[in-house]
Amino acid sequence: MKCVFTFEPLEQLKTDLVASFPAVQFCFYKNVTLAEQEMKSAEVIVTYGEDLVDEHIYQAEKLKWIMVTSAGLERMPLKAIKEKNILVTNARGIHKIPMAEFTLGIILSHAKGFQRLWENQKEAVWDKQTPLTEIHEQSLLIVGAGAIGQEIARLAKPFGMKVIGVNSRGNAIDHFDEMYTLETIHSILGSVDYIVSILPSTEETIHFYQPAHFESMKKSAVFINIGRGDVVQEEVLMTALNNQEISHAYLDVFAVEPLPKSHPFWKMSNVTVTPHISSTTMNYLPRALEIFRKNLHTYMNNDHEFINVIDPERGY
């Protein structure tokens, strides 16, 4: 059985895979272009999920399974995959620890004015009037109360925050004080201090945030997007920021990545840009490949208990 990687893991990770699955012919390539010839005869393809196109799927005559070592699937050729009835699994769930820590870091940094303090240090400014706040008894709205959202909620509770969630059904979940749905979110927006968006990119969520959402928020509210860049039109967000409808936006995801150097976000004083890095730590790929290893055992044993199976029709 041939398994083709369209990226090259660290040497130790490759060695462990080869030693653990001697019956599998692993082919590791630095990018999809170099992997194309081998992919045509591959039974399994492992990818980050941003490099495959329809042609790859149609030409891979023996392809049975694609492992995506990320959670996002919006750039996958899902229509072609569905036509060929190919199994797709992803690495959903491995992001919760780094992304939750990243989010709490942003919230604490904002409350304690760390950006301003760092700027003061550069200029040797001793300013004891730097405004600092607390996150104790502040309210946190997590839009997308899945694995990542639940971990953010769990970390936020010991700080004394009120944690409110949004999911598809509005059903109660551990660590959340209240739950709403996307349809009822308007009723809570005006009373929260921090809004964290972890929405995926689907037909239902693209451009979800409209001007009315930001108009409803507190002028002191902080909007944090670590989900997908296309859930809010950048023009809508910039208008809200320019009109001071919210105080600050921390953005880790964008409609176009890398964010062009000419983009206004870079120079806006009430925007903090990070390069889609909230889930990135040294533990990322080992965790993703652990899911792959479990699913590979399942695949080779002709079992059906796969982890994180994706519905190509729904995109998640």
mmCIF file of C-alpha atoms in Angstrom:
data_model
loop_
_atom_site.group_PDB
_atom_site.id
_atom_site.type_symbol
_atom_site.label_atom_id
_atom_site.label_comp_id
_atom_site.label_asym_id
_atom_site.label_seq_id
_atom_site.Cartn_x
_atom_site.Cartn_y
_atom_site.Cartn_z
ATOM 1 C CA MET A 1 0.000 0.000 0.000
ATOM 2 C CA LYS A 2 1.386 3.382 -0.998
ATOM 3 C CA CYS A 3 0.947 6.436 1.238
ATOM 4 C CA VAL A 4 2.081 9.787 -0.144
ATOM 5 C CA PHE A 5 2.765 12.868 1.981
ATOM 6 C CA THR A 6 2.546 16.249 0.230
ATOM 7 C CA PHE A 7 4.762 17.719 2.949
ATOM 8 C CA GLU A 8 7.830 16.455 4.765
ATOM 9 C CA PRO A 9 7.595 15.813 8.542
ATOM 10 C CA LEU A 10 10.630 15.927 10.795
ATOM 11 C CA GLU A 11 12.996 12.997 10.360
ATOM 12 C CA GLN A 12 12.059 11.346 13.666
ATOM 13 C CA LEU A 13 8.355 11.423 12.793
ATOM 14 C CA LYS A 14 9.086 9.828 9.415
ATOM 15 C CA THR A 15 11.284 7.161 10.994
ATOM 16 C CA ASP A 16 8.608 6.277 13.555
ATOM 17 C CA LEU A 17 5.946 5.894 10.875
ATOM 18 C CA VAL A 18 8.110 3.688 8.673
ATOM 19 C CA ALA A 19 9.090 1.484 11.630
ATOM 20 C CA SER A 20 5.516 1.187 12.901
ATOM 21 C CA PHE A 21 3.969 0.275 9.531
ATOM 22 C CA PRO A 22 6.455 -1.899 7.592
ATOM 23 C CA ALA A 23 3.736 -2.986 5.148
ATOM 24 C CA VAL A 24 3.174 0.596 4.000
ATOM 25 C CA GLN A 25 5.270 2.277 1.325
ATOM 26 C CA PHE A 26 5.646 5.843 2.582
ATOM 27 C CA CYS A 27 6.642 8.562 0.130
ATOM 28 C CA PHE A 28 7.497 11.946 1.646
ATOM 29 C CA TYR A 29 7.744 15.088 -0.492
ATOM 30 C CA LYS A 30 8.355 18.733 0.340
ATOM 31 C CA ASN A 31 5.351 19.912 -1.673
ATOM 32 C CA VAL A 32 2.474 18.701 -3.805
ATOM 33 C CA THR A 33 4.253 19.453 -7.084
ATOM 34 C CA LEU A 34 7.050 17.037 -6.258
ATOM 35 C CA ALA A 35 4.503 14.474 -5.049
ATOM 36 C CA GLU A 36 2.239 14.537 -8.123
ATOM 37 C CA GLN A 37 3.688 11.545 -9.969
ATOM 38 C CA GLU A 38 3.539 9.252 -6.931
ATOM 39 C CA MET A 39 0.054 10.474 -6.023
ATOM 40 C CA LYS A 40 -1.353 8.934 -9.193
ATOM 41 C CA SER A 41 -0.793 5.453 -7.739
ATOM 42 C CA ALA A 42 -1.323 6.310 -4.061
ATOM 43 C CA GLU A 43 -3.963 4.619 -1.950
ATOM 44 C CA VAL A 44 -3.562 7.172 0.858
ATOM 45 C CA ILE A 45 -2.602 10.857 0.679
ATOM 46 C CA VAL A 46 -1.603 12.917 3.713
ATOM 47 C CA THR A 47 -1.849 16.692 3.255
ATOM 48 C CA TYR A 48 -2.196 19.940 5.167
ATOM 49 C CA GLY A 49 -5.348 20.470 3.108
ATOM 50 C CA GLU A 50 -4.406 23.519 1.049
ATOM 51 C CA ASP A 51 -2.590 22.000 -1.930
ATOM 52 C CA LEU A 52 -4.882 19.427 -3.571
ATOM 53 C CA VAL A 53 -6.990 20.296 -6.625
ATOM 54 C CA ASP A 54 -9.616 18.423 -8.650
ATOM 55 C CA GLU A 55 -7.020 17.127 -11.108
ATOM 56 C CA HIS A 56 -5.082 15.378 -8.352
ATOM 57 C CA ILE A 57 -8.207 13.559 -7.212
ATOM 58 C CA TYR A 58 -9.280 12.466 -10.690
ATOM 59 C CA GLN A 59 -5.796 11.258 -11.625
ATOM 60 C CA ALA A 60 -5.279 9.261 -8.420
ATOM 61 C CA GLU A 61 -6.915 6.072 -9.644
ATOM 62 C CA LYS A 62 -6.187 4.012 -6.507
ATOM 63 C CA LEU A 63 -6.943 6.733 -3.953
ATOM 64 C CA LYS A 64 -9.159 5.542 -1.094
ATOM 65 C CA TRP A 65 -8.389 7.874 1.817
ATOM 66 C CA ILE A 66 -7.116 11.429 2.405
ATOM 67 C CA MET A 67 -5.805 12.434 5.811
ATOM 68 C CA VAL A 68 -5.838 16.202 6.350
ATOM 69 C CA THR A 69 -3.465 17.210 9.144
ATOM 70 C CA SER A 70 -5.433 20.366 9.924
ATOM 71 C CA ALA A 71 -9.050 21.106 10.797
ATOM 72 C CA GLY A 72 -9.924 23.473 7.931
ATOM 73 C CA LEU A 73 -11.221 21.948 4.705
ATOM 74 C CA GLU A 74 -12.435 24.978 2.750
ATOM 75 C CA ARG A 75 -9.614 24.650 0.196
ATOM 76 C CA MET A 76 -10.104 20.924 -0.364
ATOM 77 C CA PRO A 77 -11.615 19.727 -3.691
ATOM 78 C CA LEU A 78 -14.590 18.247 -1.868
ATOM 79 C CA LYS A 79 -16.841 17.899 -4.912
ATOM 80 C CA ALA A 80 -14.342 15.659 -6.711
ATOM 81 C CA ILE A 81 -13.703 13.746 -3.489
ATOM 82 C CA LYS A 82 -17.421 13.100 -3.061
ATOM 83 C CA GLU A 83 -17.763 11.953 -6.685
ATOM 84 C CA LYS A 84 -15.046 9.342 -6.147
ATOM 85 C CA ASN A 85 -16.378 8.376 -2.705
ATOM 86 C CA ILE A 86 -13.008 8.916 -1.024
ATOM 87 C CA LEU A 87 -12.735 8.761 2.759
ATOM 88 C CA VAL A 88 -11.554 12.027 4.333
ATOM 89 C CA THR A 89 -10.395 12.439 7.927
ATOM 90 C CA ASN A 90 -8.860 15.461 9.583
ATOM 91 C CA ALA A 91 -7.022 16.527 12.730
ATOM 92 C CA ARG A 92 -9.965 18.130 14.483
ATOM 93 C CA GLY A 93 -9.375 18.440 18.217
ATOM 94 C CA ILE A 94 -5.596 18.852 18.264
ATOM 95 C CA HIS A 95 -5.848 22.638 18.171
ATOM 96 C CA LYS A 96 -7.713 23.153 21.416
ATOM 97 C CA ILE A 97 -4.733 23.486 23.764
ATOM 98 C CA PRO A 98 -2.570 25.921 21.736
ATOM 99 C CA MET A 99 -5.516 27.975 20.484
ATOM 100 C CA ALA A 100 -7.067 28.269 23.936
ATOM 101 C CA GLU A 101 -3.742 29.377 25.433
ATOM 102 C CA PHE A 102 -3.275 31.846 22.552
ATOM 103 C CA THR A 103 -6.723 33.318 23.176
ATOM 104 C CA LEU A 104 -6.219 33.694 26.923
ATOM 105 C CA GLY A 105 -2.855 35.312 26.147
ATOM 106 C CA ILE A 106 -4.564 37.892 23.939
ATOM 107 C CA ILE A 107 -7.223 38.633 26.544
ATOM 108 C CA LEU A 108 -4.688 39.064 29.347
ATOM 109 C CA SER A 109 -2.364 41.111 27.138
ATOM 110 C CA HIS A 110 -5.211 43.440 26.219
ATOM 111 C CA ALA A 111 -6.407 43.870 29.801
ATOM 112 C CA LYS A 112 -2.904 44.516 31.133
ATOM 113 C CA GLY A 113 -1.875 46.850 28.325
ATOM 114 C CA PHE A 114 1.202 44.840 27.388
ATOM 115 C CA GLN A 115 1.405 46.287 23.864
ATOM 116 C CA ARG A 116 1.543 49.822 25.213
ATOM 117 C CA LEU A 117 4.045 48.832 27.897
ATOM 118 C CA TRP A 118 6.330 47.262 25.279
ATOM 119 C CA GLU A 119 6.114 50.397 23.158
ATOM 120 C CA ASN A 120 6.946 52.505 26.209
ATOM 121 C CA GLN A 121 10.007 50.358 26.882
ATOM 122 C CA LYS A 122 11.285 50.946 23.339
ATOM 123 C CA GLU A 123 11.098 54.695 23.948
ATOM 124 C CA ALA A 124 12.314 54.486 27.581
ATOM 125 C CA VAL A 125 9.026 55.987 28.766
ATOM 126 C CA TRP A 126 8.116 55.562 32.445
ATOM 127 C CA ASP A 127 4.324 55.936 32.390
ATOM 128 C CA LYS A 128 2.491 54.823 35.505
ATOM 129 C CA GLN A 129 -0.765 56.116 34.014
ATOM 130 C CA THR A 130 -0.986 53.266 31.501
ATOM 131 C CA PRO A 131 -4.621 52.111 31.791
ATOM 132 C CA LEU A 132 -4.900 48.535 33.057
ATOM 133 C CA THR A 133 -8.040 46.507 33.634
ATOM 134 C CA GLU A 134 -8.970 43.110 35.054
ATOM 135 C CA ILE A 135 -10.627 40.175 33.347
ATOM 136 C CA HIS A 136 -12.253 39.105 36.618
ATOM 137 C CA GLU A 137 -16.047 39.363 36.193
ATOM 138 C CA GLN A 138 -15.654 40.336 32.535
ATOM 139 C CA SER A 139 -17.878 38.492 30.074
ATOM 140 C CA LEU A 140 -16.497 36.339 27.284
ATOM 141 C CA LEU A 141 -18.593 35.266 24.298
ATOM 142 C CA ILE A 142 -17.245 32.252 22.416
ATOM 143 C CA VAL A 143 -18.856 31.915 18.992
ATOM 144 C CA GLY A 144 -18.273 28.277 18.130
ATOM 145 C CA ALA A 145 -18.419 26.189 21.297
ATOM 146 C CA GLY A 146 -16.659 23.102 19.927
ATOM 147 C CA ALA A 147 -13.491 21.514 21.285
ATOM 148 C CA ILE A 148 -11.467 24.742 21.032
ATOM 149 C CA GLY A 149 -14.235 26.898 22.460
ATOM 150 C CA GLN A 150 -14.768 24.528 25.365
ATOM 151 C CA GLU A 151 -11.068 24.617 26.236
ATOM 152 C CA ILE A 152 -11.066 28.433 26.134
ATOM 153 C CA ALA A 153 -14.077 28.392 28.439
ATOM 154 C CA ARG A 154 -12.379 25.975 30.830
ATOM 155 C CA LEU A 155 -9.294 28.201 31.075
ATOM 156 C CA ALA A 156 -11.333 31.393 31.446
ATOM 157 C CA LYS A 157 -13.471 30.252 34.373
ATOM 158 C CA PRO A 158 -10.662 30.224 36.996
ATOM 159 C CA PHE A 159 -10.057 33.906 36.164
ATOM 160 C CA GLY A 160 -13.604 34.635 37.258
ATOM 161 C CA MET A 161 -14.934 35.400 33.794
ATOM 162 C CA LYS A 162 -18.552 34.916 32.816
ATOM 163 C CA VAL A 163 -18.428 32.623 29.795
ATOM 164 C CA ILE A 164 -21.188 32.570 27.204
ATOM 165 C CA GLY A 165 -21.233 30.228 24.226
ATOM 166 C CA VAL A 166 -22.802 29.964 20.797
ATOM 167 C CA ASN A 167 -23.409 26.633 19.092
ATOM 168 C CA SER A 168 -25.837 25.222 16.570
ATOM 169 C CA ARG A 169 -28.450 24.112 19.109
ATOM 170 C CA GLY A 170 -27.903 26.353 22.090
ATOM 171 C CA ASN A 171 -27.670 23.317 24.358
ATOM 172 C CA ALA A 172 -25.844 23.487 27.687
ATOM 173 C CA ILE A 173 -22.111 22.579 27.763
ATOM 174 C CA ASP A 174 -19.654 22.326 30.651
ATOM 175 C CA HIS A 175 -17.776 25.529 31.604
ATOM 176 C CA PHE A 176 -20.356 27.813 29.933
ATOM 177 C CA ASP A 177 -22.744 29.949 31.980
ATOM 178 C CA GLU A 178 -25.150 30.530 29.104
ATOM 179 C CA MET A 179 -25.628 29.221 25.566
ATOM 180 C CA TYR A 180 -27.106 30.821 22.458
ATOM 181 C CA THR A 181 -27.376 30.023 18.756
ATOM 182 C CA LEU A 182 -26.273 32.009 15.710
ATOM 183 C CA GLU A 183 -29.899 33.044 15.317
ATOM 184 C CA THR A 184 -30.168 34.396 18.869
ATOM 185 C CA ILE A 185 -26.679 35.899 19.209
ATOM 186 C CA HIS A 186 -27.991 39.461 18.820
ATOM 187 C CA SER A 187 -29.683 39.298 22.206
ATOM 188 C CA ILE A 188 -26.352 38.901 24.043
ATOM 189 C CA LEU A 189 -23.866 40.941 21.962
ATOM 190 C CA GLY A 190 -24.505 44.214 23.778
ATOM 191 C CA SER A 191 -23.470 42.869 27.178
ATOM 192 C CA VAL A 192 -20.166 41.068 26.470
ATOM 193 C CA ASP A 193 -16.617 42.383 26.794
ATOM 194 C CA TYR A 194 -14.703 39.907 24.610
ATOM 195 C CA ILE A 195 -15.997 38.118 21.510
ATOM 196 C CA VAL A 196 -13.954 35.163 20.269
ATOM 197 C CA SER A 197 -14.918 33.811 16.845
ATOM 198 C CA ILE A 198 -13.981 30.202 16.124
ATOM 199 C CA LEU A 199 -16.521 29.674 13.352
ATOM 200 C CA PRO A 200 -15.492 27.366 10.502
ATOM 201 C CA SER A 201 -15.904 28.391 6.876
ATOM 202 C CA THR A 202 -19.193 26.955 5.609
ATOM 203 C CA GLU A 203 -22.085 28.165 3.483
ATOM 204 C CA GLU A 204 -23.864 29.187 6.689
ATOM 205 C CA THR A 205 -20.966 31.124 8.211
ATOM 206 C CA ILE A 206 -19.330 32.979 5.299
ATOM 207 C CA HIS A 207 -19.823 36.712 5.970
ATOM 208 C CA PHE A 208 -21.870 35.841 9.061
ATOM 209 C CA TYR A 209 -20.910 38.994 10.966
ATOM 210 C CA GLN A 210 -22.872 41.899 9.574
ATOM 211 C CA PRO A 211 -22.757 45.634 10.434
ATOM 212 C CA ALA A 212 -25.658 45.144 12.833
ATOM 213 C CA HIS A 213 -23.597 42.709 14.915
ATOM 214 C CA PHE A 214 -20.836 45.252 15.517
ATOM 215 C CA GLU A 215 -23.319 48.084 16.052
ATOM 216 C CA SER A 216 -24.823 45.993 18.862
ATOM 217 C CA MET A 217 -21.511 45.486 20.661
ATOM 218 C CA LYS A 218 -20.112 47.592 23.491
ATOM 219 C CA LYS A 219 -17.779 50.353 22.329
ATOM 220 C CA SER A 220 -15.224 48.824 24.694
ATOM 221 C CA ALA A 221 -15.670 45.318 23.255
ATOM 222 C CA VAL A 222 -12.746 43.335 21.851
ATOM 223 C CA PHE A 223 -13.257 41.124 18.789
ATOM 224 C CA ILE A 224 -10.879 38.160 18.403
ATOM 225 C CA ASN A 225 -10.975 35.995 15.268
ATOM 226 C CA ILE A 226 -9.019 32.731 15.366
ATOM 227 C CA GLY A 227 -11.463 30.743 13.217
ATOM 228 C CA ARG A 228 -11.692 31.679 9.549
ATOM 229 C CA GLY A 229 -11.133 35.010 7.857
ATOM 230 C CA ASP A 230 -14.154 34.841 5.575
ATOM 231 C CA VAL A 231 -16.736 34.838 8.393
ATOM 232 C CA VAL A 232 -16.590 38.632 8.318
ATOM 233 C CA GLN A 233 -16.094 40.931 5.340
ATOM 234 C CA GLU A 234 -13.007 43.021 6.012
ATOM 235 C CA GLU A 235 -14.770 46.192 4.886
ATOM 236 C CA VAL A 236 -17.493 45.599 7.482
ATOM 237 C CA LEU A 237 -14.930 45.099 10.244
ATOM 238 C CA MET A 238 -12.874 48.126 9.203
ATOM 239 C CA THR A 239 -15.997 50.310 9.197
ATOM 240 C CA ALA A 240 -16.877 49.129 12.704
ATOM 241 C CA LEU A 241 -13.353 49.895 13.905
ATOM 242 C CA ASN A 242 -13.188 53.278 12.191
ATOM 243 C CA ASN A 243 -16.573 54.199 13.680
ATOM 244 C CA GLN A 244 -15.320 53.083 17.108
ATOM 245 C CA GLU A 245 -18.182 50.622 17.456
ATOM 246 C CA ILE A 246 -15.677 48.281 19.134
ATOM 247 C CA SER A 247 -12.330 49.097 20.751
ATOM 248 C CA HIS A 248 -9.953 46.570 19.199
ATOM 249 C CA ALA A 249 -9.744 43.580 16.859
ATOM 250 C CA TYR A 250 -7.176 40.796 17.204
ATOM 251 C CA LEU A 251 -7.031 38.932 13.910
ATOM 252 C CA ASP A 252 -5.187 35.692 13.271
ATOM 253 C CA VAL A 253 -7.064 34.728 10.093
ATOM 254 C CA PHE A 254 -7.820 36.600 6.880
ATOM 255 C CA ALA A 255 -9.665 36.224 3.581
ATOM 256 C CA VAL A 256 -6.314 36.345 1.745
ATOM 257 C CA GLU A 257 -3.194 34.912 3.355
ATOM 258 C CA PRO A 258 -0.499 36.036 3.729
ATOM 259 C CA LEU A 259 -2.133 39.382 4.432
ATOM 260 C CA PRO A 260 -0.863 41.765 1.707
ATOM 261 C CA LYS A 261 1.651 44.342 2.937
ATOM 262 C CA SER A 262 -0.564 47.093 1.530
ATOM 263 C CA HIS A 263 -3.590 46.027 3.583
ATOM 264 C CA PRO A 264 -4.946 48.754 5.932
ATOM 265 C CA PHE A 265 -5.064 46.335 8.877
ATOM 266 C CA TRP A 266 -1.286 46.569 9.254
ATOM 267 C CA LYS A 267 -1.401 50.286 10.082
ATOM 268 C CA MET A 268 -4.612 50.472 12.106
ATOM 269 C CA SER A 269 -3.869 51.276 15.756
ATOM 270 C CA ASN A 270 -6.929 49.337 16.940
ATOM 271 C CA VAL A 271 -6.021 46.131 15.060
ATOM 272 C CA THR A 272 -3.452 43.530 16.016
ATOM 273 C CA VAL A 273 -2.410 41.185 13.203
ATOM 274 C CA THR A 274 -0.946 37.732 13.804
ATOM 275 C CA PRO A 275 0.031 35.392 10.913
ATOM 276 C CA HIS A 276 -2.494 32.535 11.344
ATOM 277 C CA ILE A 277 -0.352 31.091 14.071
ATOM 278 C CA SER A 278 -2.725 30.474 16.988
ATOM 279 C CA SER A 279 -2.596 26.679 16.610
ATOM 280 C CA THR A 280 1.100 26.414 15.803
ATOM 281 C CA THR A 281 3.403 24.847 18.373
ATOM 282 C CA MET A 282 6.076 22.154 18.285
ATOM 283 C CA ASN A 283 3.389 19.664 19.340
ATOM 284 C CA TYR A 284 1.100 20.322 16.363
ATOM 285 C CA LEU A 285 2.315 17.744 13.863
ATOM 286 C CA PRO A 286 3.001 14.943 16.390
ATOM 287 C CA ARG A 287 -0.603 15.293 17.583
ATOM 288 C CA ALA A 288 -1.952 15.285 14.019
ATOM 289 C CA LEU A 289 0.088 12.238 13.077
ATOM 290 C CA GLU A 290 -1.094 10.407 16.179
ATOM 291 C CA ILE A 291 -4.635 10.657 14.785
ATOM 292 C CA PHE A 292 -3.296 9.484 11.424
ATOM 293 C CA ARG A 293 -1.571 6.495 13.040
ATOM 294 C CA LYS A 294 -4.773 5.422 14.807
ATOM 295 C CA ASN A 295 -6.762 5.750 11.607
ATOM 296 C CA LEU A 296 -4.092 3.906 9.624
ATOM 297 C CA HIS A 297 -4.380 0.947 12.002
ATOM 298 C CA THR A 298 -8.151 1.074 11.497
ATOM 299 C CA TYR A 299 -7.765 1.282 7.721
ATOM 300 C CA MET A 300 -5.370 -1.642 7.517
ATOM 301 C CA ASN A 301 -7.622 -3.789 9.711
ATOM 302 C CA ASN A 302 -10.654 -3.068 7.525
ATOM 303 C CA ASP A 303 -12.406 -1.516 10.478
ATOM 304 C CA HIS A 304 -14.887 1.335 10.286
ATOM 305 C CA GLU A 305 -14.169 3.168 13.546
ATOM 306 C CA PHE A 306 -12.235 6.077 12.057
ATOM 307 C CA ILE A 307 -11.507 9.244 14.014
ATOM 308 C CA ASN A 308 -12.712 12.592 12.609
ATOM 309 C CA VAL A 309 -14.483 11.423 9.470
ATOM 310 C CA ILE A 310 -15.496 14.355 7.240
ATOM 311 C CA ASP A 311 -18.722 14.670 5.270
ATOM 312 C CA PRO A 312 -17.638 16.147 1.875
ATOM 313 C CA GLU A 313 -21.174 17.433 1.357
ATOM 314 C CA ARG A 314 -21.117 19.565 4.504
ATOM 315 C CA GLY A 315 -17.381 20.305 4.544
ATOM 316 C CA TYR A 316 -16.892 19.258 8.166
#
